[in-house]
Amino acid sequence: MNGSINGNGTPPQSVACPICNINLRNLAQLNHHLDTIHPEEPEDVKSAVTNFFRSAQKVLNPITKQATTTFKNIPANSSELLRKIQDLDIDSAAGPGNSMAGPPPSGGFQGWTDPRADAIVTKMHWARESERDVCFQPNCDKGLGIRFGRQHCRSCGNMFCETHSSFQIKLDAQARHDTNGLWCRVCEACFVKAKKEDDGLHAGGVHRSLTTDFMSIRTKSAEKKHLEVNRLEKRIEKLAQIHQQYDSGVSPSPVVSSPTASYSSLSSATGSVRAKGLFRSVTSRGQQLKVAEQTIVNWEDDATVPACFICLSIFNRYGNRKHHCRLCGRVICDNCSTKTPLYLSMSSYPDGSESVGHTRACKECIHTAFKRREHAADRRRPNAVVKYYGSLIRLKARIDIALPRFQEMLTTLGQKGDMNQTHPDYQLASRTRKELLDDFALFDAISKKIAKLPTHSQHQKQLNTNLYWWATQYLQTNMFPLSVIPKVFGKSKPPGNSSPTSSSPSPSISSPQPDSMDNEAEIESLAQLAVMEDQKRLVESYIEEASRKRKFDDVKSLKMSLEELENEIAAIRSGQRRSL
Amino acid sequence: MNAITALQFYIDKMLTDTPGMKVLLLDAETTPIISMVATQSHLLQKETYLVDRIENNSRDKMRHLKCVCFLRPTSDSLEKLIQELRDPCYGDYYLYFSNRIKKTAIERLAEMDEHEVVREVQEFYADYYAINPDCFSINMDPETTPLYGDSFTSWDTTSFTRTVDGLMGLLLSLKKKPLIRYQKQSAMAKRLATEVQFQIQQEGQLFDFRKSDTPPILLVLDRRNDPVTPLLSQWTYQAMVHELIGIRNGRVDLSGVPDIKPELKEIVLSCDQDSYFQKNMFLNLGDLGANIKSYVDEYQTKTKSNMNIESIADMKRFVEDYPEFRKLSGNVSKHVTLVGELSRLVDQGNVLEVSELEQSLACSDSHNNDLKNLQRLISSPKVSDASKIRLVQLYALRYEKFQGNAVASLIDLLYKNGLGEREISTLDTLMQYGGSSQRQDDLFSNESILSRGRSALKGLKGVENVYTQHQPQLGQILELLLKMRLKETSYPFVEGTTSRDRPQDIIVFMVGGATFEEARYISMLNSTTPGARIILGGTTIHNSRSFMQELVRAQRTTIPGQGSDAVRDRRTQGGIQL
């Protein structure tokens, strides 16, 4: 065997076992491996053990329920027998495509280590045993020994008790997780880590993007649509010109001028209601207009069309009359067509252009001709909610940056313990705090504005209330920690907000500057007042809600706190006045 | 391997990938899928300020909003989406489909997107309903979606596609490419297994995952093999609520409870959002009662400390805690009401006594004793009709092969006690569905001397709790599977695949509906077996009512009238015997 390896000339860093193809680090390890794993020809082992089990099975047979099985039946059963033997992991190498990963023995699975792994997987990193080892698992203080067992996690090398090392993953020779390795006993932490790798769920489940497919199909069909829209828009503009000329009395060739009437007829149906005197002129004018309109698009021949192409209703002489769409020329029923405004310039539609007349068009043409510009214009239109929301988000971004920074400042301040209020760090902190409070106040104000925005539909109202609710929740979670902070400040500061700093813990470090101190306290008290008032408002809203829900216990305690708040506010106010 | 987080990942991703103010547009199926794993405030945090249904035609035009559409690619939803795209209510559209969408459908959508509002089209495979981290459902309502086709052995076409889609969604969301095994005797299980395997091969690119230590196993089982589990009364919290009241899409309808407060008419029971429920969902009623008491005590001390506000610091603390406190108070009253209602129903239906007999029928071999108890309970006016029928059903299943069983006389007794033809005919339906000839495994461990011996040994160990001694058959199957002793002859791999490795990740799917008893069992198994990660799923989650309903419906649509005839036959036979 050794000769064949030397002949291979494999680099000394990694050698493959010629029998099972496991990568080993050096020749010494390979030698060891060959001695322990392949001491004999594998075929011999297999046949020997199989024979042993066959004979054992024969002996056992009479005892089990297969007592009736005669000797003759055994050959027929031999395939099943073989499987049984394989289940017992005697010749795992014989399993198809399972060069390394044989199944563990039936029964004891938990924490089972492949016997071959002992020789292959490195033990260099194992923790050294001592007299008083404890299970490495957090929250487990079992002493390792005979009672609770002593097992090394093959992966991390730490020692565990029997129960906390009963997981298994596959490891390679370097004791790294490798799905082509051998089953090894590991601890829970290593198992969880390996499974996380296996799952690959850090990026979540599978998803597939069809956006590019979608876009390419859309671009293809969009070109056609654009052409269609442009064509219809052109026609509208031309029709508008015709109508304008008629309305202003100028009639284009080839139509002869007609008496002016500020009335543009659409159909003879409306015309017939008119007074008899006007009838002739109106209809003739209508006729002329009709002729002019027909120059824009070829009208479909009435006679060939039995039914409306949209709703498929059959035309008849009196009930369901035929009309022509002025934009596409197709025959259409009255229900599926409407009066359409005409514009001289579609590019400025729908803002800033006025219609110069109306004509009949089918639903489809109207949809194609107008919807796109309407949609685009709608999106451009400024919206109050969007504007407010934008500033809310900007404010939130600012707060989200400033808040952790401020908290960091606080912890450093707290660590330093006694700190003079004139210290630049302290002043910076209080300035940040002031800014934060201002931002919160602004945030609150804007969210209230959103809630009060006029709405003309249920959905908009819901949107605004949801926005308001979200803003309130944000304030609740983020502003309250801030309102606790005065306590921290208070430690290095006299309890009375505006009283002079006589009890300041370290006046000797730097001479106090009364002016700035007063100012400082002033700002401080103002800020506190703001917080108090905020809280008061909040408590009031709680009371309202609680009493609505008839939770009088809550109301009681809430009212007490409200009273306290009011007292406190009053106290601060009076203090302020005094200091002023 | 967590069904809930897998879905939450998808939701978070689709909402965070689209920054800005937005509306979430859902359809009839995705609404419950989302609502079971996400809260309103969670959606708000993701800047989703409106949630609406695509079926709703009266939506306002709000072009300043972006719209995230999460839809199942059914023909209905696609039709609605096309209408929406023709006349869009919102500014930009981000389309997410909960499963694989056909190429033709994409083409059609692209052609209809004339305003070019669609910005994104993606498939996010959140196409199943996550109930627990290790339990999911396809949520097929026996009322609206029949599971069975012509008989108990064939699928209804729609529910078959839905189930395949659901399973594909689960596999993709968990990134598992499993080897599939199925129950050999069940034609439905085989068809499902083969189809899933086929689809996995079809979607080769999607299933290109990192190899794992040992291939995951998808085990497809059939409810027919174990018709007993869904018939038993339950005593653990989640299972009990479902059995006695009913959990529907994570919600419990309490409007039938006497003197219920309006805000508690419908409550949400989610182990993801309610940590108290999460802790206690698998406890039995006795332990639960004790826990509820301590929960109430905790609440009361909090109330007291809130009443006791002396300093400004106390007050500040109170104001800070108040939202949390309010949540707690809501939760306390929810669980107190629910547990109160459960114990009321238990008293009312005499469930303790009934359950004891049920367990004895299901777990031990004592015919004479059981029969005596059964006759007594049938004659008792305190036991509900449904329970009486269920007891006889269990008896019939249990002693079907027993010489001299008294099914006929019990049916007579049922008639005498005022039960109708229709109710009694369900007995026959059940026997047709899950009689011993339909079952593959030895459900009651009484078919061979060996298994009898084993069950006798089990009996020797003694039982901890008479009411929860039953162990679903699923347990045995999984135990064998984990030990690699599950026979390939009765649970074969889908053709062309095999593995000789011990499985670590297992997905069990129960055709015909799983139960919460099994869900609990799986959860326990997960926590006690190191290295095993098991997820249970079903076409639905059954309680005894919905289980029988489904069977009766299938029977009525396929073989009308036959059931009651058979019962009558047996009755006359029984008369002769008597």
PDB file of N, CA, C and O in Angstrom, chain B residues 193-231:
ATOM      1  N   ALA B 193     -47.030  13.143  -4.043  1.00  0.00           N
ATOM      2  CA  ALA B 193     -45.579  13.004  -3.961  1.00  0.00           C
ATOM      3  C   ALA B 193     -44.960  13.046  -5.360  1.00  0.00           C
ATOM      4  O   ALA B 193     -43.973  13.747  -5.603  1.00  0.00           O
ATOM      5  N   THR B 194     -45.559  12.311  -6.280  1.00  0.00           N
ATOM      6  CA  THR B 194     -44.992  12.251  -7.626  1.00  0.00           C
ATOM      7  C   THR B 194     -45.059  13.611  -8.293  1.00  0.00           C
ATOM      8  O   THR B 194     -44.115  14.034  -8.974  1.00  0.00           O
ATOM      9  N   GLU B 195     -46.190  14.306  -8.091  1.00  0.00           N
ATOM     10  CA  GLU B 195     -46.337  15.601  -8.751  1.00  0.00           C
ATOM     11  C   GLU B 195     -45.329  16.606  -8.199  1.00  0.00           C
ATOM     12  O   GLU B 195     -44.721  17.360  -8.965  1.00  0.00           O
ATOM     13  N   VAL B 196     -45.149  16.609  -6.886  1.00  0.00           N
ATOM     14  CA  VAL B 196     -44.190  17.555  -6.309  1.00  0.00           C
ATOM     15  C   VAL B 196     -42.787  17.257  -6.845  1.00  0.00           C
ATOM     16  O   VAL B 196     -42.051  18.174  -7.235  1.00  0.00           O
ATOM     17  N   GLN B 197     -42.460  15.974  -6.891  1.00  0.00           N
ATOM     18  CA  GLN B 197     -41.156  15.590  -7.429  1.00  0.00           C
ATOM     19  C   GLN B 197     -40.999  16.089  -8.871  1.00  0.00           C
ATOM     20  O   GLN B 197     -39.970  16.653  -9.248  1.00  0.00           O
ATOM     21  N   PHE B 198     -42.047  15.897  -9.657  1.00  0.00           N
ATOM     22  CA  PHE B 198     -42.009  16.324 -11.050  1.00  0.00           C
ATOM     23  C   PHE B 198     -41.800  17.835 -11.153  1.00  0.00           C
ATOM     24  O   PHE B 198     -40.955  18.311 -11.917  1.00  0.00           O
ATOM     25  N   GLN B 199     -42.552  18.569 -10.343  1.00  0.00           N
ATOM     26  CA  GLN B 199     -42.444  20.041 -10.388  1.00  0.00           C
ATOM     27  C   GLN B 199     -41.054  20.504  -9.960  1.00  0.00           C
ATOM     28  O   GLN B 199     -40.533  21.461 -10.505  1.00  0.00           O
ATOM     29  N   ILE B 200     -40.486  19.799  -8.977  1.00  0.00           N
ATOM     30  CA  ILE B 200     -39.139  20.186  -8.535  1.00  0.00           C
ATOM     31  C   ILE B 200     -38.167  20.020  -9.697  1.00  0.00           C
ATOM     32  O   ILE B 200     -37.315  20.866  -9.941  1.00  0.00           O
ATOM     33  N   GLN B 201     -38.341  18.927 -10.427  1.00  0.00           N
ATOM     34  CA  GLN B 201     -37.454  18.718 -11.572  1.00  0.00           C
ATOM     35  C   GLN B 201     -37.685  19.770 -12.646  1.00  0.00           C
ATOM     36  O   GLN B 201     -36.754  20.268 -13.267  1.00  0.00           O
ATOM     37  N   GLN B 202     -38.941  20.124 -12.838  1.00  0.00           N
ATOM     38  CA  GLN B 202     -39.265  21.144 -13.834  1.00  0.00           C
ATOM     39  C   GLN B 202     -38.608  22.481 -13.508  1.00  0.00           C
ATOM     40  O   GLN B 202     -38.125  23.184 -14.381  1.00  0.00           O
ATOM     41  N   GLU B 203     -38.642  22.824 -12.227  1.00  0.00           N
ATOM     42  CA  GLU B 203     -38.115  24.124 -11.806  1.00  0.00           C
ATOM     43  C   GLU B 203     -36.683  23.967 -11.312  1.00  0.00           C
ATOM     44  O   GLU B 203     -36.324  24.480 -10.254  1.00  0.00           O
ATOM     45  N   GLY B 204     -35.878  23.262 -12.089  1.00  0.00           N
ATOM     46  CA  GLY B 204     -34.519  22.956 -11.653  1.00  0.00           C
ATOM     47  C   GLY B 204     -33.729  24.162 -11.165  1.00  0.00           C
ATOM     48  O   GLY B 204     -33.056  24.100 -10.145  1.00  0.00           O
ATOM     49  N   GLN B 205     -33.872  25.305 -11.864  1.00  0.00           N
ATOM     50  CA  GLN B 205     -33.057  26.471 -11.476  1.00  0.00           C
ATOM     51  C   GLN B 205     -33.418  26.973 -10.095  1.00  0.00           C
ATOM     52  O   GLN B 205     -32.565  27.383  -9.324  1.00  0.00           O
ATOM     53  N   LEU B 206     -34.718  26.940  -9.798  1.00  0.00           N
ATOM     54  CA  LEU B 206     -35.149  27.468  -8.508  1.00  0.00           C
ATOM     55  C   LEU B 206     -34.628  26.612  -7.369  1.00  0.00           C
ATOM     56  O   LEU B 206     -34.358  27.101  -6.293  1.00  0.00           O
ATOM     57  N   PHE B 207     -34.514  25.301  -7.623  1.00  0.00           N
ATOM     58  CA  PHE B 207     -34.130  24.400  -6.548  1.00  0.00           C
ATOM     59  C   PHE B 207     -32.627  24.139  -6.511  1.00  0.00           C
ATOM     60  O   PHE B 207     -32.187  23.059  -6.178  1.00  0.00           O
ATOM     61  N   ASP B 208     -31.874  25.130  -6.868  1.00  0.00           N
ATOM     62  CA  ASP B 208     -30.433  24.961  -6.873  1.00  0.00           C
ATOM     63  C   ASP B 208     -29.875  25.427  -5.531  1.00  0.00           C
ATOM     64  O   ASP B 208     -29.426  26.556  -5.393  1.00  0.00           O
ATOM     65  N   PHE B 209     -29.929  24.553  -4.538  1.00  0.00           N
ATOM     66  CA  PHE B 209     -29.519  24.956  -3.194  1.00  0.00           C
ATOM     67  C   PHE B 209     -28.193  24.323  -2.836  1.00  0.00           C
ATOM     68  O   PHE B 209     -27.766  23.345  -3.415  1.00  0.00           O
ATOM     69  N   ARG B 210     -27.614  24.884  -1.810  1.00  0.00           N
ATOM     70  CA  ARG B 210     -26.436  24.316  -1.198  1.00  0.00           C
ATOM     71  C   ARG B 210     -26.769  22.924  -0.682  1.00  0.00           C
ATOM     72  O   ARG B 210     -27.832  22.692  -0.138  1.00  0.00           O
ATOM     73  N   LYS B 211     -25.844  22.029  -0.842  1.00  0.00           N
ATOM     74  CA  LYS B 211     -26.069  20.674  -0.356  1.00  0.00           C
ATOM     75  C   LYS B 211     -26.033  20.682   1.172  1.00  0.00           C
ATOM     76  O   LYS B 211     -25.295  21.440   1.777  1.00  0.00           O
ATOM     77  N   SER B 212     -26.834  19.850   1.778  1.00  0.00           N
ATOM     78  CA  SER B 212     -26.782  19.782   3.230  1.00  0.00           C
ATOM     79  C   SER B 212     -26.193  18.433   3.645  1.00  0.00           C
ATOM     80  O   SER B 212     -26.010  17.551   2.809  1.00  0.00           O
ATOM     81  N   ASP B 213     -25.911  18.298   4.932  1.00  0.00           N
ATOM     82  CA  ASP B 213     -25.304  17.062   5.436  1.00  0.00           C
ATOM     83  C   ASP B 213     -26.084  15.842   4.984  1.00  0.00           C
ATOM     84  O   ASP B 213     -25.526  14.852   4.534  1.00  0.00           O
ATOM     85  N   THR B 214     -27.363  15.933   5.168  1.00  0.00           N
ATOM     86  CA  THR B 214     -28.213  14.817   4.792  1.00  0.00           C
ATOM     87  C   THR B 214     -29.441  15.387   4.097  1.00  0.00           C
ATOM     88  O   THR B 214     -29.945  16.424   4.515  1.00  0.00           O
ATOM     89  N   PRO B 215     -29.900  14.764   3.033  1.00  0.00           N
ATOM     90  CA  PRO B 215     -31.004  15.390   2.304  1.00  0.00           C
ATOM     91  C   PRO B 215     -32.269  15.469   3.152  1.00  0.00           C
ATOM     92  O   PRO B 215     -32.552  14.533   3.915  1.00  0.00           O
ATOM     93  N   PRO B 216     -32.998  16.576   3.079  1.00  0.00           N
ATOM     94  CA  PRO B 216     -34.254  16.675   3.810  1.00  0.00           C
ATOM     95  C   PRO B 216     -35.281  15.700   3.230  1.00  0.00           C
ATOM     96  O   PRO B 216     -35.189  15.310   2.075  1.00  0.00           O
ATOM     97  N   ILE B 217     -36.227  15.329   4.056  1.00  0.00           N
ATOM     98  CA  ILE B 217     -37.232  14.357   3.633  1.00  0.00           C
ATOM     99  C   ILE B 217     -38.605  15.029   3.651  1.00  0.00           C
ATOM    100  O   ILE B 217     -38.945  15.716   4.607  1.00  0.00           O
ATOM    101  N   LEU B 218     -39.339  14.843   2.584  1.00  0.00           N
ATOM    102  CA  LEU B 218     -40.749  15.232   2.603  1.00  0.00           C
ATOM    103  C   LEU B 218     -41.546  13.937   2.678  1.00  0.00           C
ATOM    104  O   LEU B 218     -41.451  13.088   1.783  1.00  0.00           O
ATOM    105  N   LEU B 219     -42.279  13.789   3.753  1.00  0.00           N
ATOM    106  CA  LEU B 219     -43.027  12.555   3.972  1.00  0.00           C
ATOM    107  C   LEU B 219     -44.509  12.869   3.791  1.00  0.00           C
ATOM    108  O   LEU B 219     -45.070  13.689   4.506  1.00  0.00           O
ATOM    109  N   VAL B 220     -45.119  12.249   2.799  1.00  0.00           N
ATOM    110  CA  VAL B 220     -46.529  12.517   2.527  1.00  0.00           C
ATOM    111  C   VAL B 220     -47.368  11.396   3.119  1.00  0.00           C
ATOM    112  O   VAL B 220     -47.223  10.236   2.742  1.00  0.00           O
ATOM    113  N   LEU B 221     -48.211  11.755   4.065  1.00  0.00           N
ATOM    114  CA  LEU B 221     -49.061  10.771   4.727  1.00  0.00           C
ATOM    115  C   LEU B 221     -50.513  11.032   4.391  1.00  0.00           C
ATOM    116  O   LEU B 221     -50.881  12.088   3.888  1.00  0.00           O
ATOM    117  N   ASP B 222     -51.330  10.049   4.717  1.00  0.00           N
ATOM    118  CA  ASP B 222     -52.760  10.192   4.463  1.00  0.00           C
ATOM    119  C   ASP B 222     -53.505  10.091   5.785  1.00  0.00           C
ATOM    120  O   ASP B 222     -53.213   9.220   6.609  1.00  0.00           O
ATOM    121  N   ARG B 223     -54.444  10.997   5.966  1.00  0.00           N
ATOM    122  CA  ARG B 223     -55.256  10.985   7.180  1.00  0.00           C
ATOM    123  C   ARG B 223     -55.961   9.643   7.367  1.00  0.00           C
ATOM    124  O   ARG B 223     -56.270   9.226   8.467  1.00  0.00           O
ATOM    125  N   ARG B 224     -56.237   8.984   6.276  1.00  0.00           N
ATOM    126  CA  ARG B 224     -56.971   7.713   6.328  1.00  0.00           C
ATOM    127  C   ARG B 224     -56.279   6.688   7.203  1.00  0.00           C
ATOM    128  O   ARG B 224     -56.915   5.801   7.749  1.00  0.00           O
ATOM    129  N   ASN B 225     -54.985   6.798   7.282  1.00  0.00           N
ATOM    130  CA  ASN B 225     -54.252   5.820   8.060  1.00  0.00           C
ATOM    131  C   ASN B 225     -54.484   6.006   9.556  1.00  0.00           C
ATOM    132  O   ASN B 225     -54.239   5.101  10.333  1.00  0.00           O
ATOM    133  N   ASP B 226     -54.907   7.173   9.935  1.00  0.00           N
ATOM    134  CA  ASP B 226     -55.150   7.443  11.351  1.00  0.00           C
ATOM    135  C   ASP B 226     -56.391   8.317  11.505  1.00  0.00           C
ATOM    136  O   ASP B 226     -56.298   9.522  11.687  1.00  0.00           O
ATOM    137  N   PRO B 227     -57.565   7.724  11.425  1.00  0.00           N
ATOM    138  CA  PRO B 227     -58.779   8.541  11.559  1.00  0.00           C
ATOM    139  C   PRO B 227     -59.133   8.807  13.020  1.00  0.00           C
ATOM    140  O   PRO B 227     -60.083   9.521  13.295  1.00  0.00           O
ATOM    141  N   VAL B 228     -58.353   8.254  13.946  1.00  0.00           N
ATOM    142  CA  VAL B 228     -58.722   8.382  15.356  1.00  0.00           C
ATOM    143  C   VAL B 228     -58.333   9.747  15.917  1.00  0.00           C
ATOM    144  O   VAL B 228     -59.130  10.411  16.587  1.00  0.00           O
ATOM    145  N   THR B 229     -57.103  10.187  15.600  1.00  0.00           N
ATOM    146  CA  THR B 229     -56.600  11.423  16.209  1.00  0.00           C
ATOM    147  C   THR B 229     -57.568  12.607  16.077  1.00  0.00           C
ATOM    148  O   THR B 229     -57.817  13.297  17.057  1.00  0.00           O
ATOM    149  N   PRO B 230     -58.120  12.877  14.909  1.00  0.00           N
ATOM    150  CA  PRO B 230     -59.005  14.049  14.843  1.00  0.00           C
ATOM    151  C   PRO B 230     -60.321  13.876  15.595  1.00  0.00           C
ATOM    152  O   PRO B 230     -61.049  14.847  15.767  1.00  0.00           O
ATOM    153  N   LEU B 231     -60.618  12.656  16.040  1.00  0.00           N
ATOM    154  CA  LEU B 231     -61.897  12.465  16.719  1.00  0.00           C
ATOM    155  C   LEU B 231     -61.820  12.673  18.229  1.00  0.00           C
ATOM    156  O   LEU B 231     -62.835  12.771  18.896  1.00  0.00           O
TER     157      LEU B 231
END
